[in-house]
XYZ file of C-alpha atoms in Angstrom:
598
model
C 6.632 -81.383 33.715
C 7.940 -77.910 32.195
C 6.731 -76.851 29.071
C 6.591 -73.688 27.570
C 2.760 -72.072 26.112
C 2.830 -69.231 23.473
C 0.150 -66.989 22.395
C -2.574 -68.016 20.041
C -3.317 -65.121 18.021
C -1.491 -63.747 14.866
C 1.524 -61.116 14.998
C -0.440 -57.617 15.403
C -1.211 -56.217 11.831
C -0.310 -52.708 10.312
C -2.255 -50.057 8.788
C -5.601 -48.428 9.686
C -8.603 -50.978 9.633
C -11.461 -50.132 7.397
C -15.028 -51.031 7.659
C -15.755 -53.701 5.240
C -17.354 -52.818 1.844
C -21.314 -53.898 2.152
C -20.846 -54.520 6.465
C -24.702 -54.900 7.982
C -25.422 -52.381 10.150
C -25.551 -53.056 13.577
C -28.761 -53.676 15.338
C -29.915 -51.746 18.163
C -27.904 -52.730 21.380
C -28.598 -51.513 24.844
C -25.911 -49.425 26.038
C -26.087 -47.620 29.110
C -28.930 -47.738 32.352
C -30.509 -44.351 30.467
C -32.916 -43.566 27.893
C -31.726 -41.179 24.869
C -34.058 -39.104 24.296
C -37.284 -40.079 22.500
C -38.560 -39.352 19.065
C -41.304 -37.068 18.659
C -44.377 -39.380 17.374
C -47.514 -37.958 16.422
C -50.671 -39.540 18.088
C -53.032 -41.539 15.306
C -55.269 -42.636 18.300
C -57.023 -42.760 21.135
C -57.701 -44.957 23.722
C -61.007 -44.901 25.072
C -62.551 -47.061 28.380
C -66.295 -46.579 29.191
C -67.844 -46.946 32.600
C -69.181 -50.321 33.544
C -72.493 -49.415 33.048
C -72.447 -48.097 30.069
C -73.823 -49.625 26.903
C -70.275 -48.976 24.775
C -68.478 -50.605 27.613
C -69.517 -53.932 26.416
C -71.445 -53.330 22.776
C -68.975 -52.813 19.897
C -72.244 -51.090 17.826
C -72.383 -48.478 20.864
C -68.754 -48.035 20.477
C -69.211 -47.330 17.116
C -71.466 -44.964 17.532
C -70.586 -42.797 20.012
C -67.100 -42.222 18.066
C -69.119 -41.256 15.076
C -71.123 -38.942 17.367
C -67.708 -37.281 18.467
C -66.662 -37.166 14.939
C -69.594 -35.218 13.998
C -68.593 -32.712 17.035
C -65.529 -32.248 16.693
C -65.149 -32.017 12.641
C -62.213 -35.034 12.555
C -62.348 -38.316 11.220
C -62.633 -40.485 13.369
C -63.249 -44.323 13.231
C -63.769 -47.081 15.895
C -61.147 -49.733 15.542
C -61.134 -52.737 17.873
C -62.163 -53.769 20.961
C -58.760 -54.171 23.531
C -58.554 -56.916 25.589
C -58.651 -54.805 29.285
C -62.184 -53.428 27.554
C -61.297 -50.390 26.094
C -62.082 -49.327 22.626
C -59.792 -48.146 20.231
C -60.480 -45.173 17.939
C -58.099 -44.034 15.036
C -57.878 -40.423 14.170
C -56.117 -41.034 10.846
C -52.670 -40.298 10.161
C -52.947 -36.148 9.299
C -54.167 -35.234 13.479
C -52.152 -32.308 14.639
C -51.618 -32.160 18.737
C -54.676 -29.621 18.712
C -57.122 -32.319 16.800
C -55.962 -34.653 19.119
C -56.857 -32.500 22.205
C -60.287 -31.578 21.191
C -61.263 -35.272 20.376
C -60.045 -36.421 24.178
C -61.840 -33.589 25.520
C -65.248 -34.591 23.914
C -64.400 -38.094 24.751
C -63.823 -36.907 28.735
C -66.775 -34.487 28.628
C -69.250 -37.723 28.100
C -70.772 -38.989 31.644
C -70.416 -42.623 30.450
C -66.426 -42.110 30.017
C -64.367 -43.567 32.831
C -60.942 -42.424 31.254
C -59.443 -41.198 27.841
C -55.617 -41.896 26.986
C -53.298 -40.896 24.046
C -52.095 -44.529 21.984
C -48.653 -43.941 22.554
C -45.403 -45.340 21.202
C -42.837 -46.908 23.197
C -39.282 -47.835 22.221
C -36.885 -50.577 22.943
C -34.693 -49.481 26.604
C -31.279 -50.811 24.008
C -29.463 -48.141 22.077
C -26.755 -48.641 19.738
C -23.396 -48.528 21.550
C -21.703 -45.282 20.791
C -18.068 -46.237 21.232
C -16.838 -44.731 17.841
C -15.299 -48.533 16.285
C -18.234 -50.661 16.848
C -19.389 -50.844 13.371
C -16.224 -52.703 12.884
C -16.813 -55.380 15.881
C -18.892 -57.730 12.658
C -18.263 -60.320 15.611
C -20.435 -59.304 17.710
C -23.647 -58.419 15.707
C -23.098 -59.633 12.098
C -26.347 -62.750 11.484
C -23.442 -64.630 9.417
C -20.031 -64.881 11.080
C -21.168 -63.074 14.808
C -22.267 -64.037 18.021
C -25.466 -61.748 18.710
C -24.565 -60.235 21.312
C -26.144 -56.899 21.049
C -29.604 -58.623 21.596
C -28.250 -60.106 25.142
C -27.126 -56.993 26.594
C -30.852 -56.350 27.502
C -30.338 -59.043 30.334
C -26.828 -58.829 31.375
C -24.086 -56.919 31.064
C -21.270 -58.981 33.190
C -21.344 -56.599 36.151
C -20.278 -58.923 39.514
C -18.178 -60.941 37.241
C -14.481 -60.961 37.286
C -12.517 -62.400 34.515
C -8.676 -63.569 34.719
C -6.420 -62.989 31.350
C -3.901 -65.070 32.075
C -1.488 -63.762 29.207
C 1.026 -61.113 28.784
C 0.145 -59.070 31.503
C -2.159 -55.198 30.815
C -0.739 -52.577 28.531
C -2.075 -49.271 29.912
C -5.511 -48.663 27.569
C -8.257 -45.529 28.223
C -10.974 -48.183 26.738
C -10.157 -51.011 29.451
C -8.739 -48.543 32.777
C -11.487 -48.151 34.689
C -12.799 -52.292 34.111
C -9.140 -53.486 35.323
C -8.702 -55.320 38.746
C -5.572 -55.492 40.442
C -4.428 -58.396 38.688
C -0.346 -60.454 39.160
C 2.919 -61.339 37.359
C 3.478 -64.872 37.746
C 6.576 -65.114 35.797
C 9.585 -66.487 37.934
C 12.622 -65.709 35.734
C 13.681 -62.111 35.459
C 15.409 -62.718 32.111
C 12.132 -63.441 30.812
C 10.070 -60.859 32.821
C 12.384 -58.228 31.690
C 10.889 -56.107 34.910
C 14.330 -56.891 36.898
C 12.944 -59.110 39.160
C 10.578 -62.939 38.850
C 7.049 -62.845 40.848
C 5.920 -59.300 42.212
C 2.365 -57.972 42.393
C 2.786 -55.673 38.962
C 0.538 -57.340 35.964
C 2.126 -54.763 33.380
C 3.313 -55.965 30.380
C 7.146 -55.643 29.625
C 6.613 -56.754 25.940
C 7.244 -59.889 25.148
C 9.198 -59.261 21.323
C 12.407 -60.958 20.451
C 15.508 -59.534 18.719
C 16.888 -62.189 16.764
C 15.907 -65.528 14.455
C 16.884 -68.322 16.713
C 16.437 -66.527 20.234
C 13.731 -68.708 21.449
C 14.580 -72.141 20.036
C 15.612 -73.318 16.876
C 13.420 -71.807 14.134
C 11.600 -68.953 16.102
C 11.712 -65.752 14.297
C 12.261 -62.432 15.530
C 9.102 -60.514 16.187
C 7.711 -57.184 18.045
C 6.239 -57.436 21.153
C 2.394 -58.260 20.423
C 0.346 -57.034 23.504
C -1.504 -59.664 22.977
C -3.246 -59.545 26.747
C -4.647 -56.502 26.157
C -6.088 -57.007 22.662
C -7.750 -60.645 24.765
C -8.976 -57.648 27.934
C -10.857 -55.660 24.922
C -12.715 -58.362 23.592
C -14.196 -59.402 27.369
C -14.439 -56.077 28.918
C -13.577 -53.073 26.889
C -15.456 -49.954 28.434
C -18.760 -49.026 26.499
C -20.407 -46.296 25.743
C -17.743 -43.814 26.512
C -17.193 -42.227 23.061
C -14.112 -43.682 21.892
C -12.907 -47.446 20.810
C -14.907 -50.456 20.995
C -17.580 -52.132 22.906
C -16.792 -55.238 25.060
C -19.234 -58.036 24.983
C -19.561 -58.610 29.479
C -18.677 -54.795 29.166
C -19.777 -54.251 32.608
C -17.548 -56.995 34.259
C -13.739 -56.491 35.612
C -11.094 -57.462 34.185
C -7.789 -59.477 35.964
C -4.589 -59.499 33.991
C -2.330 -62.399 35.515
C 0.934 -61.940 33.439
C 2.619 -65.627 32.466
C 4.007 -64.941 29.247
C 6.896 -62.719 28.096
C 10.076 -63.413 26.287
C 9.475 -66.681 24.477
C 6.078 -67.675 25.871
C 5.901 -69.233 29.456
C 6.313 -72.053 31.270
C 3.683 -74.297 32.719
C 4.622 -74.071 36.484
C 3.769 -70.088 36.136
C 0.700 -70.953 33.670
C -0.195 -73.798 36.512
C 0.089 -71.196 39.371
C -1.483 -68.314 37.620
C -4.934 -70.432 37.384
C -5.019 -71.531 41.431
C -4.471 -68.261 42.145
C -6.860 -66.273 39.942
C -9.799 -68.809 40.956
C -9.137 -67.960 44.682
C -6.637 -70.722 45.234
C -3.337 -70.479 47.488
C -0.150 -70.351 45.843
C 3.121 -70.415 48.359
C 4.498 -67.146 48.212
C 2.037 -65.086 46.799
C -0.647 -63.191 48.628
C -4.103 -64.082 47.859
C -6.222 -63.065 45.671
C -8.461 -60.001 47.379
C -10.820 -60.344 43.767
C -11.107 -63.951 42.681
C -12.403 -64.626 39.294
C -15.129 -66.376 37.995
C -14.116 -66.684 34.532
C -10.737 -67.351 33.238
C -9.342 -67.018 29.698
C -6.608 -68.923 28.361
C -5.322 -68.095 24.929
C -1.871 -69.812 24.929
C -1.016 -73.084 24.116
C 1.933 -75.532 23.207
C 2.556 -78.694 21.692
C 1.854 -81.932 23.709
C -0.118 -85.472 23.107
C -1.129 -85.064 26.503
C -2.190 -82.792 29.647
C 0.312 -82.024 31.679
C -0.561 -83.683 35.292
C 0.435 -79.897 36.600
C -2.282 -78.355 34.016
C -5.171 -80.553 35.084
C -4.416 -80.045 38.685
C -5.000 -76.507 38.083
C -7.955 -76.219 35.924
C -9.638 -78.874 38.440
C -8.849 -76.819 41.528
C -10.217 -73.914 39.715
C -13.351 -75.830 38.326
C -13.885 -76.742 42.053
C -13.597 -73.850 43.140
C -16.410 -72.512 40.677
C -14.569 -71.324 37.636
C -14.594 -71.484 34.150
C -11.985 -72.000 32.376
C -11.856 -71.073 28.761
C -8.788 -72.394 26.940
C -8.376 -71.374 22.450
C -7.704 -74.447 20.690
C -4.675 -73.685 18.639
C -4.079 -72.080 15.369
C -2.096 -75.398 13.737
C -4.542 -76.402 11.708
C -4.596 -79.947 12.826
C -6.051 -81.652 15.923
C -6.649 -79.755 18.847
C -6.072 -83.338 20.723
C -2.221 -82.600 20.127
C -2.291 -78.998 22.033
C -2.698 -78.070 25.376
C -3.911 -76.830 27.586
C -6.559 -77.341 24.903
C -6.474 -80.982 25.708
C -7.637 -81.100 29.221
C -10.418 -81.668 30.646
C -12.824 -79.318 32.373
C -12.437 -76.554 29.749
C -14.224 -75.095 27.490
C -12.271 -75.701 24.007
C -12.911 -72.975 21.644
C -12.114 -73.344 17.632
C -12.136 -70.010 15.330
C -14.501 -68.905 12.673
C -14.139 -66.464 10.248
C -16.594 -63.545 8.778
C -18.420 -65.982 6.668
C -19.447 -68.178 9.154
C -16.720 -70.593 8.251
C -13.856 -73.226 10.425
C -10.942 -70.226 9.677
C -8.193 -72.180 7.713
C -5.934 -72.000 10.928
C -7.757 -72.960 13.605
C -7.194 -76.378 15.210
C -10.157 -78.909 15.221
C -11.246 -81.883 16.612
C -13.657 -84.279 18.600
C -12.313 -82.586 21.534
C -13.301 -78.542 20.719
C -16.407 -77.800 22.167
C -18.089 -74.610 20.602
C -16.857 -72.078 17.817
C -16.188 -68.124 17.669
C -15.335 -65.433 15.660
C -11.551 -65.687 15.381
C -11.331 -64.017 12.017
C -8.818 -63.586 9.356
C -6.706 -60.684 8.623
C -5.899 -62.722 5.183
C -7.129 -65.342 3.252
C -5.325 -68.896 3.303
C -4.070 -68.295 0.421
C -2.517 -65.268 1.021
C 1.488 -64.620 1.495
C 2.096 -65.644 5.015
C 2.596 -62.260 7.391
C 0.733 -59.939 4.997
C -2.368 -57.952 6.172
C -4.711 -58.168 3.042
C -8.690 -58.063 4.648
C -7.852 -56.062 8.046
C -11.869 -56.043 7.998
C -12.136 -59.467 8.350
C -10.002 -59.806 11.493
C -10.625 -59.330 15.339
C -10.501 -55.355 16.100
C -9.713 -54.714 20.157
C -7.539 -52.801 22.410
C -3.944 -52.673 22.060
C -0.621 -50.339 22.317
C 1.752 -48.783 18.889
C 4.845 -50.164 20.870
C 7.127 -52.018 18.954
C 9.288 -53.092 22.205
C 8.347 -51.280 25.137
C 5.215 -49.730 25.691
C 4.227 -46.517 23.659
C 1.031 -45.062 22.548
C -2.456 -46.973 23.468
C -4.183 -48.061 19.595
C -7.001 -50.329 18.339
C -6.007 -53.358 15.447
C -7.131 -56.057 14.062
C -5.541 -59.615 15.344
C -6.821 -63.640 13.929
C -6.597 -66.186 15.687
C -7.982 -68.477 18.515
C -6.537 -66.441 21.013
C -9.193 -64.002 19.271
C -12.341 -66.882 19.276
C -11.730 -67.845 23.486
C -12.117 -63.982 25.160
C -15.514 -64.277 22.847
C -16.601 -67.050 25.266
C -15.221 -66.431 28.116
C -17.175 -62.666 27.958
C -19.934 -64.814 27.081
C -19.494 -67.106 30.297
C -19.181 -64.204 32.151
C -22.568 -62.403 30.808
C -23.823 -66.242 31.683
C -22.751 -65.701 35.633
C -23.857 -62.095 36.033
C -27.134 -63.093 34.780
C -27.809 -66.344 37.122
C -24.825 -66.492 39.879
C -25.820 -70.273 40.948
C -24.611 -71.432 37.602
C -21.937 -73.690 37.546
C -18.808 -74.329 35.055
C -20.355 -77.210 34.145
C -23.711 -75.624 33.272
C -22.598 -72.651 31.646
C -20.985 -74.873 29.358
C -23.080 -76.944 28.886
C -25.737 -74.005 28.049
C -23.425 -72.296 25.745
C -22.796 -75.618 23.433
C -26.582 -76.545 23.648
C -27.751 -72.861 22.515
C -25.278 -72.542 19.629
C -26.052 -72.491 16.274
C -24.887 -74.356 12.982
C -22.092 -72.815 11.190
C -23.434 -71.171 8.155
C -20.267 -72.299 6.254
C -17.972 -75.327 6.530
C -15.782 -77.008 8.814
C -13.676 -80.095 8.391
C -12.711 -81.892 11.253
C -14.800 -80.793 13.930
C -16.043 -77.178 15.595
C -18.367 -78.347 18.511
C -21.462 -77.309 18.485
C -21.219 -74.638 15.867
C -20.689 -70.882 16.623
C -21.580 -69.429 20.111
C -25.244 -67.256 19.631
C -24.924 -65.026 23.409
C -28.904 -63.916 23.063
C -30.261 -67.317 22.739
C -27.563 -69.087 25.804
C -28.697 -65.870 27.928
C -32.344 -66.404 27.096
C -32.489 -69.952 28.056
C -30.680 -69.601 31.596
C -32.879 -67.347 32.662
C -36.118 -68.299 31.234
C -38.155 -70.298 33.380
C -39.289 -73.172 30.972
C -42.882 -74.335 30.726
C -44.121 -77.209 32.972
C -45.402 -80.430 31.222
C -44.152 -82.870 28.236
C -42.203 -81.009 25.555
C -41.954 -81.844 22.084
C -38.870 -80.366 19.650
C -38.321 -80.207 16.388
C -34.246 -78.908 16.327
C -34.010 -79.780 12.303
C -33.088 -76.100 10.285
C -35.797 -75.723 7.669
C -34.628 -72.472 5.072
C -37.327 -69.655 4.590
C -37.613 -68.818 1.152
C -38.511 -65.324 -0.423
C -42.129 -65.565 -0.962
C -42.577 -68.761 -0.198
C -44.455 -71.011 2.766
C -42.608 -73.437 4.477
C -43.111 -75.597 7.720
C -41.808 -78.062 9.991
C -43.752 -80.686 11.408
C -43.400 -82.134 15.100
C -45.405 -85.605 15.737
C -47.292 -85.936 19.295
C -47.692 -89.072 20.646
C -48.644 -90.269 23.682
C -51.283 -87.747 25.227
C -54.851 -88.598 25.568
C -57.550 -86.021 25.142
C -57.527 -82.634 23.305
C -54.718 -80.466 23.527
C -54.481 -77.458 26.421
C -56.306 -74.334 26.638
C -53.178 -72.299 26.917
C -50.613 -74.957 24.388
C -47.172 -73.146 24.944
C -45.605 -72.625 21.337
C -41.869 -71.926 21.432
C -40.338 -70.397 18.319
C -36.556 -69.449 17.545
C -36.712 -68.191 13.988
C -33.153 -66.511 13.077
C -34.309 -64.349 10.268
C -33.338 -60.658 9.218
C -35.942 -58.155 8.890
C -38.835 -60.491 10.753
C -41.379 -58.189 10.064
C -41.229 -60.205 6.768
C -42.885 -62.808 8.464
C -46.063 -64.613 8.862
C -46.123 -67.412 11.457
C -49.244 -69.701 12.112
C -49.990 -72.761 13.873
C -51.213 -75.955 11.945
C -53.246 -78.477 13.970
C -53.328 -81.861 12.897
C -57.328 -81.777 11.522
C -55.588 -78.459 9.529
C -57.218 -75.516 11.270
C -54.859 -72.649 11.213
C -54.537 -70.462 14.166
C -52.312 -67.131 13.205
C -49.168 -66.293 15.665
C -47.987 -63.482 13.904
C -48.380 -61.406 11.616
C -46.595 -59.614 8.954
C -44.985 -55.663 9.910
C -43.524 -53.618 7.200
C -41.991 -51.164 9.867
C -40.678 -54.161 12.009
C -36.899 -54.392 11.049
C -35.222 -56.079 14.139
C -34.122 -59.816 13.527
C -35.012 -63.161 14.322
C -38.668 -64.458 16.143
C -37.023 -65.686 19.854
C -40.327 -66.309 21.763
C -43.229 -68.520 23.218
C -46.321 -67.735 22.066
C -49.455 -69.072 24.022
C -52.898 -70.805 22.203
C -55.951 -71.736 22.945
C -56.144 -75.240 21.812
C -58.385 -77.598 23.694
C -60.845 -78.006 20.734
C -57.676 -79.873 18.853
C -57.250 -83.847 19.502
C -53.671 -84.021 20.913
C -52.005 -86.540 19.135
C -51.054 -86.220 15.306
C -48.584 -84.229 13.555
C -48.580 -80.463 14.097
C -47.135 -78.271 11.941
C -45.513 -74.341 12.167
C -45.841 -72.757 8.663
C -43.688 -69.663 7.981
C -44.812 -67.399 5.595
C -41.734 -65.054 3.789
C -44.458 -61.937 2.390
C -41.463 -59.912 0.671
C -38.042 -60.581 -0.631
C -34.268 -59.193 0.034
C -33.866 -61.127 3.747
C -33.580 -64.469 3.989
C -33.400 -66.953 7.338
C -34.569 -70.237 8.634
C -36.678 -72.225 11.247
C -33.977 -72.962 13.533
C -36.272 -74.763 16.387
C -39.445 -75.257 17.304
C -41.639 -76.835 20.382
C -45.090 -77.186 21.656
C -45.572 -77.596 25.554
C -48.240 -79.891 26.443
């Protein structure tokens, strides 16, 4: 069977982009293997650790004392403050100590016989900076809470690097913000008419534009139309290079990048599509040379009209699943079933749907039993908008592309919508996925990014999958080791209000005995500003053990972690409860799961 896929992403849009009116600011996002340099922080206090012997290495009075007998010497304030857990005693010097202050007090401190060591309380700092690449405040899909896929917070794991990705699209329009993360890649399509490079097949990704002149040119009712470059806005989103000044970030920014060039003058047909895919995922393909950088990831944001797979389709995406990639296929921007639309139909493929700023199914996007998770896609207009106009550029995907209206001109950035937009989110995702644990499968990476995503904070009729894609939370759980023993869940969202308690409630059955001296408490709390937050642990006879506490100066977002109790005076069984405490108002979130490890 012949049939012929076009692109899934809207005609490129005009005009500068603007950052929207009121966008978050983006959280703190690792960017390259260096440290910028570290703020200046004054020294409140001191660390102190006696010798064994001595009566303040093990009496908190003693403690106590001695710091108010090096108060008296050295004329500061100071105050013993708690006991640490390796032994060592903590003493505050108050918030006014200059660097001089602080050097007499350790000196009096190290001058004392019965003082093994003396150490400055210092601050450390999250490794992640903020991407400087000068247009990420307008990626909103990547780090927005509402409508992105938190991806800043998995860049502290994985980057992509060791991952190749296949575009198979319309071929690599020369970009400073992709060069140096682009592969040798292939042009796959056969007829020179449509290649419009002189010749079919040749080993020459570069896109010839794929615009055509006249209504009519490609089948009744297509429209004329500028070429769209739409393989290199797809490249941006993956793989984009970060941290180099200029452009945007790309979410497995440290991976390569394939272009495999199937479409060009009206779209492409599936025997190019069908080779394109064996080849990229290492397969032969008669006539071709083989591929010297097979990829482990392959993005496919075309599509055409069909009720079924095509037989030559499925071959190919099983081949390539076999072979150990994943294939990532957009799910159509018809607004209908995705069930009629392939290669979104087939099996083995990760079916991606498109969500919009807000969190919400984007009015185009195909849907269905068959999609499998959701991504930003945006929208460069509302649905109600005049079709073709550009009316919330904001709103839309921003990435890599070229000014060209034909040919190939000067390199730009723009905003597309579209599915073809929602896919390259995943399959950067599934690439982070592979760099981080190279035994996974296609089969496990998608079945880890459906299981980790989250609900969509809006609305979608007909069906989005899972919900939208969360990258931090799918990283975290592939490479986090979980907890031996019997695990119970409570997955039900529960919504934190302002200055309010709330709790959910998991029911243990089963167990004999009291609970375990180190009871594994897993918490995923997505929640801006979490210093906000007071956490505790409720056993079932009601005592309250604290988890954490509240932070004025802790602004990062969401509570991802396991927390470890003591809790072998508590009877097992009976219904234990995490209570979240919201101590201030203006952020807002919700108990997204919770678990207790027995």
């Amino acid at each position: 069977m012949v049939a012929s896929a076009a692109i899934l992403g809207a005609a490129a849009t005009t005009g500068a982009i603007a950052a929207a009116p009121g966008a978050a600011t983006p959280k703190p996002a690792p960017a390259s293997q260096t440290m910028r340099a570290l703020p200046s922080a004054p020294v409140e206090k001191v660390i102190v650790t006696y010798k064994s012997k001595a009566a303040e290495a093990g009496s908190n009075t003693a403690a106590k004392s001695d710091t108010a007998e090096k108060a008296a010497k050295t004329g500061e304030k100071l105050s013993f403050e708690r006991r640490l857990a390796g032994g060592g005693a903590l003493v505050d010097l108050g918030d006014s100590a200059t660097k001089q202050d602080v050097t007499e007090v350790m000196a009096a401190f190290r001058a004392d016989p019965s003082v093994a060591s003396v150490e400055p309380d210092i601050r450390a700092y999250a490794t992640a900076v903020t991407p400087n690449d000068t247009d990420y405040t307008k990626q909103w899909d990547l780090f927005e809470p509402t409508g992105g896929m938190n991806v800043p917070a998995a860049w502290d794991k994985t980057t992509g690097s060791g991952v190749t990705v296949a575009v198979i699209d319309t071929g690599y329009a020369a970009h400073s913000d992709l060069a140096t993360n682009v592969v040798s890649g292939y042009d796959f399509i056969s007829t020179s008419a449509d290649a419009r490079d002189g010749n079919g097949r040749d080993a020459d990704a570069k896109d010839e534009g794929d615009w055509n002149a006249t209504d009519n040119e490609c089948g009744t009712g297509s429209k004329a139309s500028n070429s769209s470059w739409h393989g290199t806005h797809v490249a941006g989103t993956i793989g984009a290079v970060t941290n180099n000044t200029k452009g945007i970030a790309g979410i497995a920014y440290n991976a390569k990048i394939q272009p495999v060039r199937v479409l060009g003058k009206c779209g492409g047909s599936s025997a190019d599509i069908a080779d394109a895919i064996t080849w990229a995922s290492g397969g032969s393909v008669p006539g071709v040379p083989a591929n010297a950088t097979p990829s482990k990831v392959i993005n496919l944001s075309l599509g055409g009209a069909s009720a079924t797979c095509p037989s030559v389709y499925q071959t190919a995406i099983n081949g390539a699943v076999a072979r150990g990639t994943t294939v990532v296929v957009a799910a159509g921007n018809s607004n209908a079933n995705a069930s009629g639309f392939t290669p979104a139909n087939c099996a083995n493929v990760i079916n991606v749907a498109s969500t919009s700023r807000e969190g919400n199914r984007s009015y185009y996007s195909n849907f269905g039993a068959i999609v499998d998770v959701a991504a930003p896609g945006g929208e460069t207009r509302r649905s109600t908008d005049t079709p073709g106009t550009v009316t919330t550029p904001e709103n839309g995907i921003y990435s890599t592309l070229n000014s060209g209206a034909t040919t190939q001109s000067a390199e730009n950035f723009k905003p597309y919508q579209g599915t073809s937009m929602a896919a390259p989110h995943i399959a950067g995702l599934a690439a982070l996925l592979k760099s981080a644990k190279s035994t996974l499968t296609p089969a496990e990476i998608e079945s880890a990014i459906k299981a980790n995503a989250r609900p969509l904070p809006g609305t979608c009729t007909g069906g989005c999958g899972t919900g939208i894609a969360d990258s931090a939370k799918t990283v975290d759980a592939v490479t986090t080791t979980p907890p031996a023993g019997t695990v119970f869940t409570n997955a039900t969202d529960v919504t934190i209000v302002d200055n309010a308690t709330v709790s959910s409630s998991i029911a243990v059955t089963g167990r004999t005995g009291n609970a375990p001296a180190a009871l594994k408490v897993g918490v995923d709390i997505k929640h801006t500003w979490r210093g906000d937050l007071v956490i505790d642990l409720v056993a079932p006879d009601g005592t309250v053990r604290n988890l954490k506490a509240s932070s004025s100066s802790d602004s990062a977002d969401n509570v991802l972690t396991t927390y470890t109790v003591d809790a072998s005076s508590e009877v097992a069984n009976g219904t234990w409860k995490l209570q979240v405490r919201d101590v201030a108002s203006g952020d807002t979130g919700y108990i997204n799961s919770w678990s207790l490890t027995f």
